[in-house]
PDB file of C-alpha atoms in Angstrom:
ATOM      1  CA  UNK C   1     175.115 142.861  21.376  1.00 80.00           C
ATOM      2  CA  UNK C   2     174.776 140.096  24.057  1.00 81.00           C
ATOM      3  CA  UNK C   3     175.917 141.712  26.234  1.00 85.00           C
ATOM      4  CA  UNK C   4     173.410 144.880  25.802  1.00 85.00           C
ATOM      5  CA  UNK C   5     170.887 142.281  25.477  1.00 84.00           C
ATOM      6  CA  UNK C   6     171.633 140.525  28.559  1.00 85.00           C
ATOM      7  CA  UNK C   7     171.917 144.435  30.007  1.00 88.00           C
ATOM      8  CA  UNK C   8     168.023 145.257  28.737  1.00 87.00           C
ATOM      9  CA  UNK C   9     166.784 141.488  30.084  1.00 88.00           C
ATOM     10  CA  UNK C  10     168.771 142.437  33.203  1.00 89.00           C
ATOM     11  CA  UNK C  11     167.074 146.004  33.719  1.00 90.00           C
ATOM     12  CA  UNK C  12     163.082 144.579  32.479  1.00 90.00           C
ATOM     13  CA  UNK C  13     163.994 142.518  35.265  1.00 92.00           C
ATOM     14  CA  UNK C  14     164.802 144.533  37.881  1.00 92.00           C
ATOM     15  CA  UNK C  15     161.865 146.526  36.868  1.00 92.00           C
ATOM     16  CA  UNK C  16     159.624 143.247  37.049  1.00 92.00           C
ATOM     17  CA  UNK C  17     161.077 142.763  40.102  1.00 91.00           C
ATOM     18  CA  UNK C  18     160.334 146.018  41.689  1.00 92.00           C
ATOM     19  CA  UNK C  19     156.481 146.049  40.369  1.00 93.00           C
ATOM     20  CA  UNK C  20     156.298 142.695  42.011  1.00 93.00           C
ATOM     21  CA  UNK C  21     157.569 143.476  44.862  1.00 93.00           C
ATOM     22  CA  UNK C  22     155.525 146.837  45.324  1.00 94.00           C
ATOM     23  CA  UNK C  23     152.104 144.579  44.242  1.00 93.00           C
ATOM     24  CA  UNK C  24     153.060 142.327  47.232  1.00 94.00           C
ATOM     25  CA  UNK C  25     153.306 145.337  49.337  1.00 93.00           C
ATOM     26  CA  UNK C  26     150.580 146.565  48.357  1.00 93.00           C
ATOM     27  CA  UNK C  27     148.843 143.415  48.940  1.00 93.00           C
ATOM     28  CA  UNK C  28     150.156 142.464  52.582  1.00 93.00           C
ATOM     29  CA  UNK C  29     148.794 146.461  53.610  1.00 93.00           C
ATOM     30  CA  UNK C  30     145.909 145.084  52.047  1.00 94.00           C
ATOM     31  CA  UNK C  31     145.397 142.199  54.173  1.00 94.00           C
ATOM     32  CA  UNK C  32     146.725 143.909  57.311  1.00 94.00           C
ATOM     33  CA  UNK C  33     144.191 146.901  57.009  1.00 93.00           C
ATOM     34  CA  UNK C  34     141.218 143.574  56.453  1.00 94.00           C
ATOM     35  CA  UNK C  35     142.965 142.181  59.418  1.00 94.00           C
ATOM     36  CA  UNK C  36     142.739 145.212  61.669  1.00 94.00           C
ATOM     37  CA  UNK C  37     139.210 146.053  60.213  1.00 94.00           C
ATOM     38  CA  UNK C  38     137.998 142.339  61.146  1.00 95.00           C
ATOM     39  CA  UNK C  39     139.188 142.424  64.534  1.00 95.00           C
ATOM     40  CA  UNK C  40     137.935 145.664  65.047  1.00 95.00           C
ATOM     41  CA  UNK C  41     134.481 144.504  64.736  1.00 95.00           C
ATOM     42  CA  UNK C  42     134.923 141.185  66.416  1.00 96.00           C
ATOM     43  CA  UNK C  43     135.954 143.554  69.503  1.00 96.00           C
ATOM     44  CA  UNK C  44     132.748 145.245  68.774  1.00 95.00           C
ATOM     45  CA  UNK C  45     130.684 142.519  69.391  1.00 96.00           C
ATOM     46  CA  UNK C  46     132.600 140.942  72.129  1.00 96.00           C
ATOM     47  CA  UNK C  47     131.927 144.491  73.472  1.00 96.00           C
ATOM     48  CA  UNK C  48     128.119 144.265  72.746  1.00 96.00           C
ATOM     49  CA  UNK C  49     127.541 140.988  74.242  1.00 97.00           C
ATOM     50  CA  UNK C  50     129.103 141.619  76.856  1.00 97.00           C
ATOM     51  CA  UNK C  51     127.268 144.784  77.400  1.00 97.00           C
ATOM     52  CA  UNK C  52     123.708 142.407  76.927  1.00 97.00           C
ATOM     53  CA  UNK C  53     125.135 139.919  79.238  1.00 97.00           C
ATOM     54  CA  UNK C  54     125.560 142.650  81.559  1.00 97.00           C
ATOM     55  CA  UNK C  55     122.063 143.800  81.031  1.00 97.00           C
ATOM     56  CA  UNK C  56     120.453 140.261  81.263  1.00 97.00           C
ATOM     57  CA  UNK C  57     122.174 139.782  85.029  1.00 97.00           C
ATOM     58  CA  UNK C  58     120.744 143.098  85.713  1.00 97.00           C
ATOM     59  CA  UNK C  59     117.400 142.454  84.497  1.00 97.00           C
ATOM     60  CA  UNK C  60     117.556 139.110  86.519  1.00 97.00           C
ATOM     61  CA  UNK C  61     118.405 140.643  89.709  1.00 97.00           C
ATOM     62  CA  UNK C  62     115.633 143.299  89.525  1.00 97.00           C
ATOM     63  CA  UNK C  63     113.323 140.887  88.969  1.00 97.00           C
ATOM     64  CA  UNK C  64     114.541 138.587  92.114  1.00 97.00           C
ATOM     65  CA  UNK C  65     114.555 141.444  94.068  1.00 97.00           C
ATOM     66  CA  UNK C  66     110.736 142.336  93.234  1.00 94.00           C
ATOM     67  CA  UNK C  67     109.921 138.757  93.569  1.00 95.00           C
ATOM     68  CA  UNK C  68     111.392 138.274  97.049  1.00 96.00           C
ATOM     69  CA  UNK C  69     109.419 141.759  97.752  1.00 95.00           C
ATOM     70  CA  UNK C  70     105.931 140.420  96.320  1.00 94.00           C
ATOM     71  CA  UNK C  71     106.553 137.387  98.947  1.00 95.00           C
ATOM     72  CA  UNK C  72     107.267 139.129 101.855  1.00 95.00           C
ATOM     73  CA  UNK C  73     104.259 141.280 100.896  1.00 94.00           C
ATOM     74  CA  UNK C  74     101.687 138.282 100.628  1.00 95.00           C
ATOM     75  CA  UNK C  75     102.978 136.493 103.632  1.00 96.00           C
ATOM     76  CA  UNK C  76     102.367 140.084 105.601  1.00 94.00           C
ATOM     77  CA  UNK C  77      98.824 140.406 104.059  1.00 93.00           C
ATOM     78  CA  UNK C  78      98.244 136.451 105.188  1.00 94.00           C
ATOM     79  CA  UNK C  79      98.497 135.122 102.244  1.00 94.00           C
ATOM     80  CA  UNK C  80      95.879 137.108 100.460  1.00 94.00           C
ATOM     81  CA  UNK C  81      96.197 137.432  96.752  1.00 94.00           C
ATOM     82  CA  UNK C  82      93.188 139.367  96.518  1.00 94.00           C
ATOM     83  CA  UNK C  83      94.813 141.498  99.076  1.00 94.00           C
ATOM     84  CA  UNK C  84      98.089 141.926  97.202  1.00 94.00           C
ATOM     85  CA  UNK C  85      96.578 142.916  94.243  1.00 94.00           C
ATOM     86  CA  UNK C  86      94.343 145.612  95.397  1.00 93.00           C
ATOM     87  CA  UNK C  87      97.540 146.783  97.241  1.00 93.00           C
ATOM     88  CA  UNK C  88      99.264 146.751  93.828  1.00 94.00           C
ATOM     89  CA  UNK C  89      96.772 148.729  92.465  1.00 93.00           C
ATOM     90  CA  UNK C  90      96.583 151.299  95.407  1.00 93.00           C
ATOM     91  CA  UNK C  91     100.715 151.793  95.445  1.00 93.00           C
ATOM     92  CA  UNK C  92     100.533 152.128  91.204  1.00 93.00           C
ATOM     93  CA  UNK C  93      97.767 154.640  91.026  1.00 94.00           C
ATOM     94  CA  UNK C  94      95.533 152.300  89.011  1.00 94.00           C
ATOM     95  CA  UNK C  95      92.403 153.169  91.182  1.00 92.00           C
ATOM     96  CA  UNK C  96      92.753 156.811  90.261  1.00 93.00           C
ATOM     97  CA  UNK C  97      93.189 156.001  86.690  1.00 94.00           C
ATOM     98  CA  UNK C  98      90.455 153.943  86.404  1.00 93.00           C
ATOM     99  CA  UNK C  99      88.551 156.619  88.514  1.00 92.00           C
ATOM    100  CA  UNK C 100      89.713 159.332  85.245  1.00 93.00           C
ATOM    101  CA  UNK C 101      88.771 156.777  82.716  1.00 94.00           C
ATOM    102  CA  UNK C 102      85.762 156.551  83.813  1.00 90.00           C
ATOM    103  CA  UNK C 103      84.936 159.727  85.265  1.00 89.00           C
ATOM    104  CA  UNK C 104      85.758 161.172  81.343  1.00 90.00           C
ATOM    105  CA  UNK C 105      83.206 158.301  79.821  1.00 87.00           C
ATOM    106  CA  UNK C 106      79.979 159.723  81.845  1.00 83.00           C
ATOM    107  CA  UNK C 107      81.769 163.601  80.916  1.00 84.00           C
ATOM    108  CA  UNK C 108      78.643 164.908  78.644  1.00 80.00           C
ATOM    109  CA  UNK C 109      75.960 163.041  79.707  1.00 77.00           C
ATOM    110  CA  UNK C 110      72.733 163.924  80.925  1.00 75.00           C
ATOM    111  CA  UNK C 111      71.263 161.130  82.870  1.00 72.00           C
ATOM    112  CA  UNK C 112      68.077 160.543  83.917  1.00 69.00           C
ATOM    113  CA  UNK C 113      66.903 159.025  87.013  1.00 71.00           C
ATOM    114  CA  UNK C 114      63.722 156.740  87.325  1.00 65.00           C
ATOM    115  CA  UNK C 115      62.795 155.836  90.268  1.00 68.00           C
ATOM    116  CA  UNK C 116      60.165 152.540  90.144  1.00 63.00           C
ATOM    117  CA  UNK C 117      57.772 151.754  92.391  1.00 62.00           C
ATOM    118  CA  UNK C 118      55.331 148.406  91.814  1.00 57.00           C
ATOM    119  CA  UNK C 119      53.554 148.966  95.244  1.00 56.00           C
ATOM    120  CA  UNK C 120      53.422 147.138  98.221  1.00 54.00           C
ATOM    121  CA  UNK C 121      54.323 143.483  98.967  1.00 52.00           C
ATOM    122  CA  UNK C 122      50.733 142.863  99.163  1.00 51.00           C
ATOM    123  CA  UNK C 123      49.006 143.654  95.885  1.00 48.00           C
ATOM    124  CA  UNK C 124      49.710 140.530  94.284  1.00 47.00           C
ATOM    125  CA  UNK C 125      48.015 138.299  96.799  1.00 50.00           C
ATOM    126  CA  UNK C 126      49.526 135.588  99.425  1.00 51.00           C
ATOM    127  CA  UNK C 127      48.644 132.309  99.668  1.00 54.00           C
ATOM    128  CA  UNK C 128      48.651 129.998  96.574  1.00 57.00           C
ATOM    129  CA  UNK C 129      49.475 133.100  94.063  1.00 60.00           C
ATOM    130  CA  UNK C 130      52.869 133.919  96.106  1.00 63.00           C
ATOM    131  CA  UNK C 131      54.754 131.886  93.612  1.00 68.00           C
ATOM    132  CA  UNK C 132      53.425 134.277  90.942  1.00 78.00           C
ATOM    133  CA  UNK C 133      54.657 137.361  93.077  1.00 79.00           C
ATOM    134  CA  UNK C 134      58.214 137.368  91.035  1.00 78.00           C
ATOM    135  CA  UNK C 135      56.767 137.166  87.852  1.00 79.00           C
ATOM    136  CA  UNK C 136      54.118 139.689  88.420  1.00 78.00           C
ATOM    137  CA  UNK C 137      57.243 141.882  89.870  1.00 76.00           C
ATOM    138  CA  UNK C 138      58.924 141.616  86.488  1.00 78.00           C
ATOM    139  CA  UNK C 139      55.820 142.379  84.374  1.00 77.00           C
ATOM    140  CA  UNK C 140      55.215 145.438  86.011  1.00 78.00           C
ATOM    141  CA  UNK C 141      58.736 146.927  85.597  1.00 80.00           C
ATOM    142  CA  UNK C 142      58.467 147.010  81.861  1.00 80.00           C
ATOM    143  CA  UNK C 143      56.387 150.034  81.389  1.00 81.00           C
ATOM    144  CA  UNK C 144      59.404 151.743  83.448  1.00 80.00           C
ATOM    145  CA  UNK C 145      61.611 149.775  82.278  1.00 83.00           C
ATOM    146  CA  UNK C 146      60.853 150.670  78.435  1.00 85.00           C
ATOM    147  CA  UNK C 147      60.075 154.592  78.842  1.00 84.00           C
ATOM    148  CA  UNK C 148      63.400 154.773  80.552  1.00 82.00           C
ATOM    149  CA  UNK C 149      65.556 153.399  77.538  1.00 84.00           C
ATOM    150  CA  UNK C 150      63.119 155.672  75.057  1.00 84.00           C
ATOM    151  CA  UNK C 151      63.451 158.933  77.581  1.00 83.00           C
ATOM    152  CA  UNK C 152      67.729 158.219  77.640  1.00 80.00           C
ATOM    153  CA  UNK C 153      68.255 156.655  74.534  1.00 83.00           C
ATOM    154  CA  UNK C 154      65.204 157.549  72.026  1.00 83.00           C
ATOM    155  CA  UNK C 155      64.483 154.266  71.408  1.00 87.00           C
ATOM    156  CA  UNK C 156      61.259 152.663  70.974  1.00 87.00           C
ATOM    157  CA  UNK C 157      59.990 149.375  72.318  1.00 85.00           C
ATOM    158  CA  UNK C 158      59.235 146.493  68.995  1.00 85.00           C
ATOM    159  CA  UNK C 159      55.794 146.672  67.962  1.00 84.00           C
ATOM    160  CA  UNK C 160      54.752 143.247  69.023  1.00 84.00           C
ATOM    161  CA  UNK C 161      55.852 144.273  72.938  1.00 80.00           C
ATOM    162  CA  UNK C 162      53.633 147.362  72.837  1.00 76.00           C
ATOM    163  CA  UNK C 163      53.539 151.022  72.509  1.00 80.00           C
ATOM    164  CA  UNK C 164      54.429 154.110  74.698  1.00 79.00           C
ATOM    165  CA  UNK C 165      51.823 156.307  75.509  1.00 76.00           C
ATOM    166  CA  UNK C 166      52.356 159.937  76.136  1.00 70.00           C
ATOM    167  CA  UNK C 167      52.027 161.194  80.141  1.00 60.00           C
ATOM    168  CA  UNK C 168      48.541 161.829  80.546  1.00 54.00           C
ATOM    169  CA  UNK C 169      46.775 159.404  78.245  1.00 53.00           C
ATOM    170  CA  UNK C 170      44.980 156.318  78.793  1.00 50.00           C
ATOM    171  CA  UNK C 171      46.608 153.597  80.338  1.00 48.00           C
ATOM    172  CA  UNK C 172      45.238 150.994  78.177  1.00 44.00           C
ATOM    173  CA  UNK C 173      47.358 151.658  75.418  1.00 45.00           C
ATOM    174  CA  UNK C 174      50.883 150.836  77.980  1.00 45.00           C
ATOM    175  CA  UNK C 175      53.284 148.222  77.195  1.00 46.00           C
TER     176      UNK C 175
END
């Protein structure tokens, strides 16, 4: 009976044994597929900063490149921003787009043309009343001034400045 005892603790044993040993297995594949997974992805990133580094010289270069050009440019225009710019803007096409852009706001509209006349130098006197010339000149060009933005726009003038009188009618009614 010892003996078969000793036989049955010897085999649970052995069977212990081999469970344990196949959990440790199990285990060490475990950490060696982690392991292989971790270092996977730190040669991933390695990879992608590399790659940026890469991309960041690149970027640099360009942009020493196009600043060595913009300064043999200016010192061939004399040292003329204004003249570098506009030459900018002539090489990038930016005239012509602002040319569309604003070509497409006017598309549609039917503008009217006034032409204003407040007579000759002479009507408002020499002499002492010259000083008064300018401001006479600015009175006069709001009749004009206000059927223009009514004839384009619709638009009336405030009460208080006046009214608009119809072509034709008596002048004493104007603005």
């Amino acid at each position: 009976m010892v003996q078969e005892a000793n036989w049955e603790l010897y085999k649970n044993q052995r069977a212990a044994d081999a469970i344990l040993y196949e959990k440790q297995k199990s285990a060490e594949a475990e950490k060696a597929s982690a392991d292989a997974a971790l270092y996977a992805r730190q040669q991933a990133a390695e990879a992608d900063l590399y790659a940026k580094k890469k991309e960041a010289e690149g970027i640099t270069a360009i942009a020493e490149a196009h600043g060595a050009s913009l300064n043999t440019l200016l010192k061939q225009l004399g040292g003329s921003y204004e003249a570098l710019r506009d030459y900018i803007m002539l090489t990038n096409g930016s005239f012509l787009d602002i040319a569309k852009i604003n070509s497409q706001a006017v598309q549609g509209l039917n503008p009217k043309i006034s032409v204003w006349s407040t007579g000759s130098n002479n009507i408002h006197g020499g002499g002492n009343r010259a000083p008064m010339k300018e401001i006479a000149g600015i009175y006069s060009m709001f009749p004009p001034l206000l059927q223009t933005v009514n004839e384009q726009s619709g638009m009336l003038p405030p009460p208080w400045l006046g009214k608009l009188t119809e072509p034709g009618s008596s002048a004493s009614e104007t603005v």
